[in-house]
XYZ file of C-alpha atoms in Angstrom:
349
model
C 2.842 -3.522 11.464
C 1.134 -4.540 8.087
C 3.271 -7.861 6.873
C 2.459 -7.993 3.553
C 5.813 -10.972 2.428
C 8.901 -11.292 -0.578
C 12.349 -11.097 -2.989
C 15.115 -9.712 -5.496
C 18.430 -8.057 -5.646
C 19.441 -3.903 -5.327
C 20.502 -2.000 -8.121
C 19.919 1.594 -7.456
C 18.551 4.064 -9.427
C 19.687 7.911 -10.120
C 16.267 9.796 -10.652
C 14.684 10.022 -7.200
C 11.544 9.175 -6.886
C 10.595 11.718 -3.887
C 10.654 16.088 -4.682
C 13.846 16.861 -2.801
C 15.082 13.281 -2.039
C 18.447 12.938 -3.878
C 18.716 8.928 -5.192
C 21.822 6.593 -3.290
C 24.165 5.719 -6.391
C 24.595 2.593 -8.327
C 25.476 -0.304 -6.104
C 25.563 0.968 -2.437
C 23.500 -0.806 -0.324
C 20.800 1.083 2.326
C 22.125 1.174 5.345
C 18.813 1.112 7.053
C 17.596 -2.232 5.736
C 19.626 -4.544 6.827
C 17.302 -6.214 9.461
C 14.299 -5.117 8.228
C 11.478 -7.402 7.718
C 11.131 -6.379 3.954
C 14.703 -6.430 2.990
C 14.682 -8.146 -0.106
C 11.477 -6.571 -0.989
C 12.765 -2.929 -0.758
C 15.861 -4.375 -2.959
C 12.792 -5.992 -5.460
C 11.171 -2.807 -5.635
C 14.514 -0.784 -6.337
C 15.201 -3.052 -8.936
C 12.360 -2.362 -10.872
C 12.047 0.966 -10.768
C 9.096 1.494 -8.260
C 11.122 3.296 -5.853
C 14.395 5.375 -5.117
C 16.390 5.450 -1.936
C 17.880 8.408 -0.600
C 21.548 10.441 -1.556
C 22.504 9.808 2.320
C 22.205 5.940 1.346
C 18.816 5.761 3.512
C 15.931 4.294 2.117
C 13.674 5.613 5.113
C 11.735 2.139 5.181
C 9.476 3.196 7.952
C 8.511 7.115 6.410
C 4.890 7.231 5.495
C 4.071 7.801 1.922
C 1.980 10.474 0.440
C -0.936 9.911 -1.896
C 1.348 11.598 -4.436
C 3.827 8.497 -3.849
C 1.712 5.784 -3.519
C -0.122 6.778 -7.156
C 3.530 6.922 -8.670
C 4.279 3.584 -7.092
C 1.300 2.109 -8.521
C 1.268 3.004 -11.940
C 5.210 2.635 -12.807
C 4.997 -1.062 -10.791
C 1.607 -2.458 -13.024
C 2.204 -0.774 -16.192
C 6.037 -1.588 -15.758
C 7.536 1.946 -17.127
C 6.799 5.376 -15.877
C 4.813 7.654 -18.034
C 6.125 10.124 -20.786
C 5.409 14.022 -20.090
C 2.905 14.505 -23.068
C 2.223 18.224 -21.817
C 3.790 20.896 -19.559
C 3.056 20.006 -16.431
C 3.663 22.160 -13.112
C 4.092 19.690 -10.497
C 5.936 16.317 -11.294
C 3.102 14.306 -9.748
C 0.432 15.848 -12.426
C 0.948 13.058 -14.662
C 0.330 10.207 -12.331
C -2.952 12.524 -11.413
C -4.086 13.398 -14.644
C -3.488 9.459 -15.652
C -6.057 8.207 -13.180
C -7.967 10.741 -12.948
C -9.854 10.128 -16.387
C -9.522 6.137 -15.470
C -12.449 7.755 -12.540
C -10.047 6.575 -10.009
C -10.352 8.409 -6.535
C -7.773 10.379 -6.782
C -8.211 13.373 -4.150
C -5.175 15.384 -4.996
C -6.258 15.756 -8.619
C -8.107 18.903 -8.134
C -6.833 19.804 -4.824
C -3.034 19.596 -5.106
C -2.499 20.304 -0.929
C -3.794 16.374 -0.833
C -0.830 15.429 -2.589
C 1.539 16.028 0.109
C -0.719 14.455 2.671
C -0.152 10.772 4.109
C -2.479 8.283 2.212
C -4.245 6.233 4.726
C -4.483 2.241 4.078
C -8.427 3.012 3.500
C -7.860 4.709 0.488
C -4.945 2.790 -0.713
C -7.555 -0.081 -0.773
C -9.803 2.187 -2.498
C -6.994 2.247 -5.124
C -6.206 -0.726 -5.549
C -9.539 -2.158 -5.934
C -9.793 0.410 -8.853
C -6.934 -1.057 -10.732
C -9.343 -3.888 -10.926
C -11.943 -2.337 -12.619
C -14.279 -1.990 -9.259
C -15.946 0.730 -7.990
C -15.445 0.076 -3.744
C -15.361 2.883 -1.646
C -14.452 2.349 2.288
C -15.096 -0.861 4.046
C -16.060 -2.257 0.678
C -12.860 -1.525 -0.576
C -11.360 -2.758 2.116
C -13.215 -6.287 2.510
C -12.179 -6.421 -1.633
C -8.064 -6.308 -0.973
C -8.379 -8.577 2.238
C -10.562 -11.181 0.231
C -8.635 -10.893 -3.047
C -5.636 -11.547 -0.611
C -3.913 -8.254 -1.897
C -3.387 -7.486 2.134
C -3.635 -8.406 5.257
C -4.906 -7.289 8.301
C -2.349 -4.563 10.256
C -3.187 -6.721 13.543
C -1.127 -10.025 12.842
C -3.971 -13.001 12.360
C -6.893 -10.776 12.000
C -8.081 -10.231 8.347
C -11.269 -8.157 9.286
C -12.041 -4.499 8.437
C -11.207 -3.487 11.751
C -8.112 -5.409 11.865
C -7.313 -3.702 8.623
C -6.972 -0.668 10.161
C -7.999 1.589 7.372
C -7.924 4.984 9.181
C -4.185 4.263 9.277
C -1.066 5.450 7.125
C 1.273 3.033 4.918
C 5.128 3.053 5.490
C 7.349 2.624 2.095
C 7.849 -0.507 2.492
C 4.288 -2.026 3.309
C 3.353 -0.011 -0.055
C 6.348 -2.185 -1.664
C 5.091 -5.383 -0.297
C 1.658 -4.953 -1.431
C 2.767 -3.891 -4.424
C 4.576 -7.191 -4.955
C 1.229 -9.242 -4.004
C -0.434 -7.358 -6.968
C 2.727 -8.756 -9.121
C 2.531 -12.085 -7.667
C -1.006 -12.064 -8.245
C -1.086 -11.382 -11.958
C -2.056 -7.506 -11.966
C -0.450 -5.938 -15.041
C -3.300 -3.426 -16.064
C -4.504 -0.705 -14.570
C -8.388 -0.901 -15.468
C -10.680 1.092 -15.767
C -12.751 1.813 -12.991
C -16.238 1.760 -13.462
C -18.386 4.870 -13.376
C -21.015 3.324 -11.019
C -20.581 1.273 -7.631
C -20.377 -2.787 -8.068
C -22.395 -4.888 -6.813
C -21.720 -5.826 -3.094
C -23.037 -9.370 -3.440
C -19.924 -9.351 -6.141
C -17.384 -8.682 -2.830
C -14.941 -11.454 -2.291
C -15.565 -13.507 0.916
C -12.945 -12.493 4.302
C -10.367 -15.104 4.346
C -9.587 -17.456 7.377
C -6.560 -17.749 8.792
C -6.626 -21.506 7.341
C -7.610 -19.522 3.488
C -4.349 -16.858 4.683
C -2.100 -19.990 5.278
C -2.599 -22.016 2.083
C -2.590 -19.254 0.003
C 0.610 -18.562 1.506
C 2.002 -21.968 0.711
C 0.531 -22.087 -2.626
C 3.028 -18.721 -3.175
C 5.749 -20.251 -1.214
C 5.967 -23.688 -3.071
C 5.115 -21.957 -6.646
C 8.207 -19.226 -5.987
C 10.838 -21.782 -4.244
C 9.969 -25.414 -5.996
C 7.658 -24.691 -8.659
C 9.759 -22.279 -10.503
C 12.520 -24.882 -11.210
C 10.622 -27.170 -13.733
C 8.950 -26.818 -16.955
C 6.016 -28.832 -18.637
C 4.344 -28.870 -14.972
C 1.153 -26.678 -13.768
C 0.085 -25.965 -10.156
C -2.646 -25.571 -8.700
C -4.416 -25.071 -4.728
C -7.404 -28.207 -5.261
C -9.407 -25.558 -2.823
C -9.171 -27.725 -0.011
C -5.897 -29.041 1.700
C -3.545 -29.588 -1.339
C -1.116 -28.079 -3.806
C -1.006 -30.031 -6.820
C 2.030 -30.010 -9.344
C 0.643 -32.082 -12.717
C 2.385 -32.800 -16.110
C -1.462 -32.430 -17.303
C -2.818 -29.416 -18.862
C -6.465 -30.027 -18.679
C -7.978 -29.455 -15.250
C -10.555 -32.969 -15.359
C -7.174 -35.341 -16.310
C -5.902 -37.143 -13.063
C -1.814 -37.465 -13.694
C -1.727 -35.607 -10.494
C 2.352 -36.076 -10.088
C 2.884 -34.476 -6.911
C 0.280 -33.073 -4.367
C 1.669 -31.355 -1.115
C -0.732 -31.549 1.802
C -1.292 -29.722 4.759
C -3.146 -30.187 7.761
C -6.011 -27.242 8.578
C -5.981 -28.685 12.386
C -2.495 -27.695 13.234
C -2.093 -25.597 9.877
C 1.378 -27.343 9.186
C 2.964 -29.489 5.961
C 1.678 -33.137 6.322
C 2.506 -34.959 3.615
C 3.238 -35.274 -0.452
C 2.082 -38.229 -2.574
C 3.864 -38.595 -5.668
C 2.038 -40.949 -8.640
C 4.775 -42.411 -9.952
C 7.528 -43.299 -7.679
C 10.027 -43.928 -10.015
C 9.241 -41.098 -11.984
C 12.536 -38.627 -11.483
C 11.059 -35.281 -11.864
C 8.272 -36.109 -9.278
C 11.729 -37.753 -6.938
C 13.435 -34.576 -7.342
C 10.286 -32.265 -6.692
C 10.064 -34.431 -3.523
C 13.374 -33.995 -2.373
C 13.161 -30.073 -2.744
C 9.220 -29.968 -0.802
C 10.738 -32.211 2.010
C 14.018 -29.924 2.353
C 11.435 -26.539 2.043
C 9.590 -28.132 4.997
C 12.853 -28.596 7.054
C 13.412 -32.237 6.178
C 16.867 -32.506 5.685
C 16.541 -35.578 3.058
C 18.961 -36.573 0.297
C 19.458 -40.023 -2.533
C 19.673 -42.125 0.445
C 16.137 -41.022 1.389
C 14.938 -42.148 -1.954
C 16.790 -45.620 -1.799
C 13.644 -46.243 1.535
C 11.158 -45.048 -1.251
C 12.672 -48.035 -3.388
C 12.606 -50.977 -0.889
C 9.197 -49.675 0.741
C 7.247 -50.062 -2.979
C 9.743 -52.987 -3.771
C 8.328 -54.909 -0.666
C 4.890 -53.116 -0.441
C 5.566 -52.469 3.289
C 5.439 -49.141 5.479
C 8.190 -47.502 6.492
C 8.797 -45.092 9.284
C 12.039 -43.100 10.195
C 13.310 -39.815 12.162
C 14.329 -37.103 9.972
C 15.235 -33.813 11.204
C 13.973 -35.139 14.622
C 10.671 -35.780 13.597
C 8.433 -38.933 12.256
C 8.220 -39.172 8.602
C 6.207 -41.998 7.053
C 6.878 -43.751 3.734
C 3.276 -45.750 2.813
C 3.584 -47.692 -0.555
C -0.318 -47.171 -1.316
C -0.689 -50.913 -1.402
C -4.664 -50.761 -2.636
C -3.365 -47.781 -5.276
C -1.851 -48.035 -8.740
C 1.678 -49.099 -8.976
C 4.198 -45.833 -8.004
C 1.556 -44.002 -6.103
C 3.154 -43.358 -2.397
C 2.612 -41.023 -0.049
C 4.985 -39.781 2.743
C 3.567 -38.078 5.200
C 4.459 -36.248 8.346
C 3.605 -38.195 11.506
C 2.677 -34.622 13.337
C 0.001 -36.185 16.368
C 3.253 -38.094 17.270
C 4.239 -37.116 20.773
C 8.386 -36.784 19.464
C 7.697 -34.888 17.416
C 10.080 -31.447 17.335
């Protein structure tokens, strides 16, 4: 199954999305969702207005969407309202298709409407979706574009190749909701243009590695669950084994605050460094990164920050049944520590 990874909360809507799908009224719950990977994803996706469930209270996460779908999915999630009927219009997909259509997007249903009803495969959805960024991909290409701009991933778990992509194959409801959400995450809120002649293939973002897959995913994870919670800060992935949270604004400055590191050996968390010890925002960032990482830390972890910088000596203690390390940073500035996660210790859980 394509994981593509989320959150939010279910309000449902009362125009269905789907010809002949009635719409489950405001606040019952799916009963089909409950242990679904993409839960709170389906509920994000309801919320805004990308998608309806059902008038049996199904949302049908597993159904396979239709070009006709997927093109109403796209343009209601990235423009963030649907579109007005500006004309008579036959079928209620025509405006989604006419929309595109003179954006040059492949759209196949535009002059054949019996393409409409037909499953999209994942090739074309990348086709799509590489449109909306004002490329002109078709296939492979396409496909090599999504997995490098880490839009997707791979339908085989751990392998972000074409192949692995699977492009020959449909897209369930909510894998087109969870993609749909990377493209928010990512910062897609236009639907470009897509050019009239094919880009450059020396222009075609790089496959990631897993080690690329994994950062990225902690860069999303630390922005959405620590990040979020503080203003007057910017993050940023340094490119190589760090997430950096600054109080600067200019990229050369080096008030770094509080970088999270992780190891590219075991692909694990291994450690945050704060600049300034004493510094309570960068205490409090630490406390939440250490608890994210299943640390289960509180004040009396930063009274062993204290006495370590107090008496500029190491100190080394089980949490959550594994080694943590407090290192004052003796040769450093005053307040620079770093606390990092013993991993190559045999103990360790």
């Amino acid at each position: 199954m394509l994981k593509f990874r989320t959150l939010c909360a279910p309000i449902l809507l009362v125009v269905s999305l789907f010809v002949g799908a009635g719409s489950a009224s405001a606040g019952v719950t799916f009963r089909d969702i409950d242990n679904h990977w993409a839960k709170t994803t389906i509920e994000w996706g309801v919320d805004k207005g990308i998608v309806n469930g059902y008038a049996n209270g199904m949302f049908m996460p597993n159904q396979n969407v239709t070009e006709a779908e997927f093109i109403r999915m796209l343009v209601v999630s990235i423009t963030g309202k649907d579109l007005q009927e500006n004309y008579l219009t036959e079928l209620w997909s025509d405006k989604y298709y006419h929309f595109l259509h003179f954006k040059n997007y492949p759209v196949h249903g535009f002059t054949d409407k019996t393409k409409r009803s037909q499953y999209i495969t994942r090739g074309h959805v990348a086709e799509l979706i590489s449109s909306a960024d004002g490329v002109n991909y078709d296939g492979n290409q396409a496909v090599q574009y999504v997995l490098g701009k880490k839009y997707a991933q791979g339908r085989i778990k751990g392998e972000n190749t074409i192949e692995g992509y699977v492009g020959s194959g449909t897209i369930t409801r909510a894998e087109v909701l969870q993609l749909i959400k990377n493209l928010t995450d990512r910062g897609m809120s236009n639907l470009y243009d897509r050019p009239t002649v094919p880009s450059a293939e020396a222009m075609l973002p790089k496959l990631p590695t897993p080690w690329d897959v994994y950062r990225d995913e902690m860069y999303l994870v630390i922005r959405q669950k620590v990040f979020s919670n503080y203003s007057g800060y910017r993050i940023y992935d340094d490119g190589s084994n760090k997430i950096v949270m600054t109080s600067t604004k200019q990229t050369g400055e080096t008030d770094y605050a509080v970088s999270v590191q992780f190891e590219p050996q075991i692909m694990q968390f291994s450690g945050i460094a704060l600049s300034n010890a004493t510094d309570k925002t960068q205490r409090s960032m630490l406390i939440e990164l250490l608890q994210l990482y299943g640390f289960q830390v509180d004040s009396s972890f930063l009274a062993k920050i204290d006495s370590a910088e107090k008496n500029k000596k190491v100190i080394e203690l089980k949490v959550s049944g594994k080694t943590l390390v407090i290192d004052p940073l003796v040769a450093s500035p005053a307040g620079h520590i770093h606390i990092y996660y013993k991993w190559w210790d045999g103990t360790r859980a």
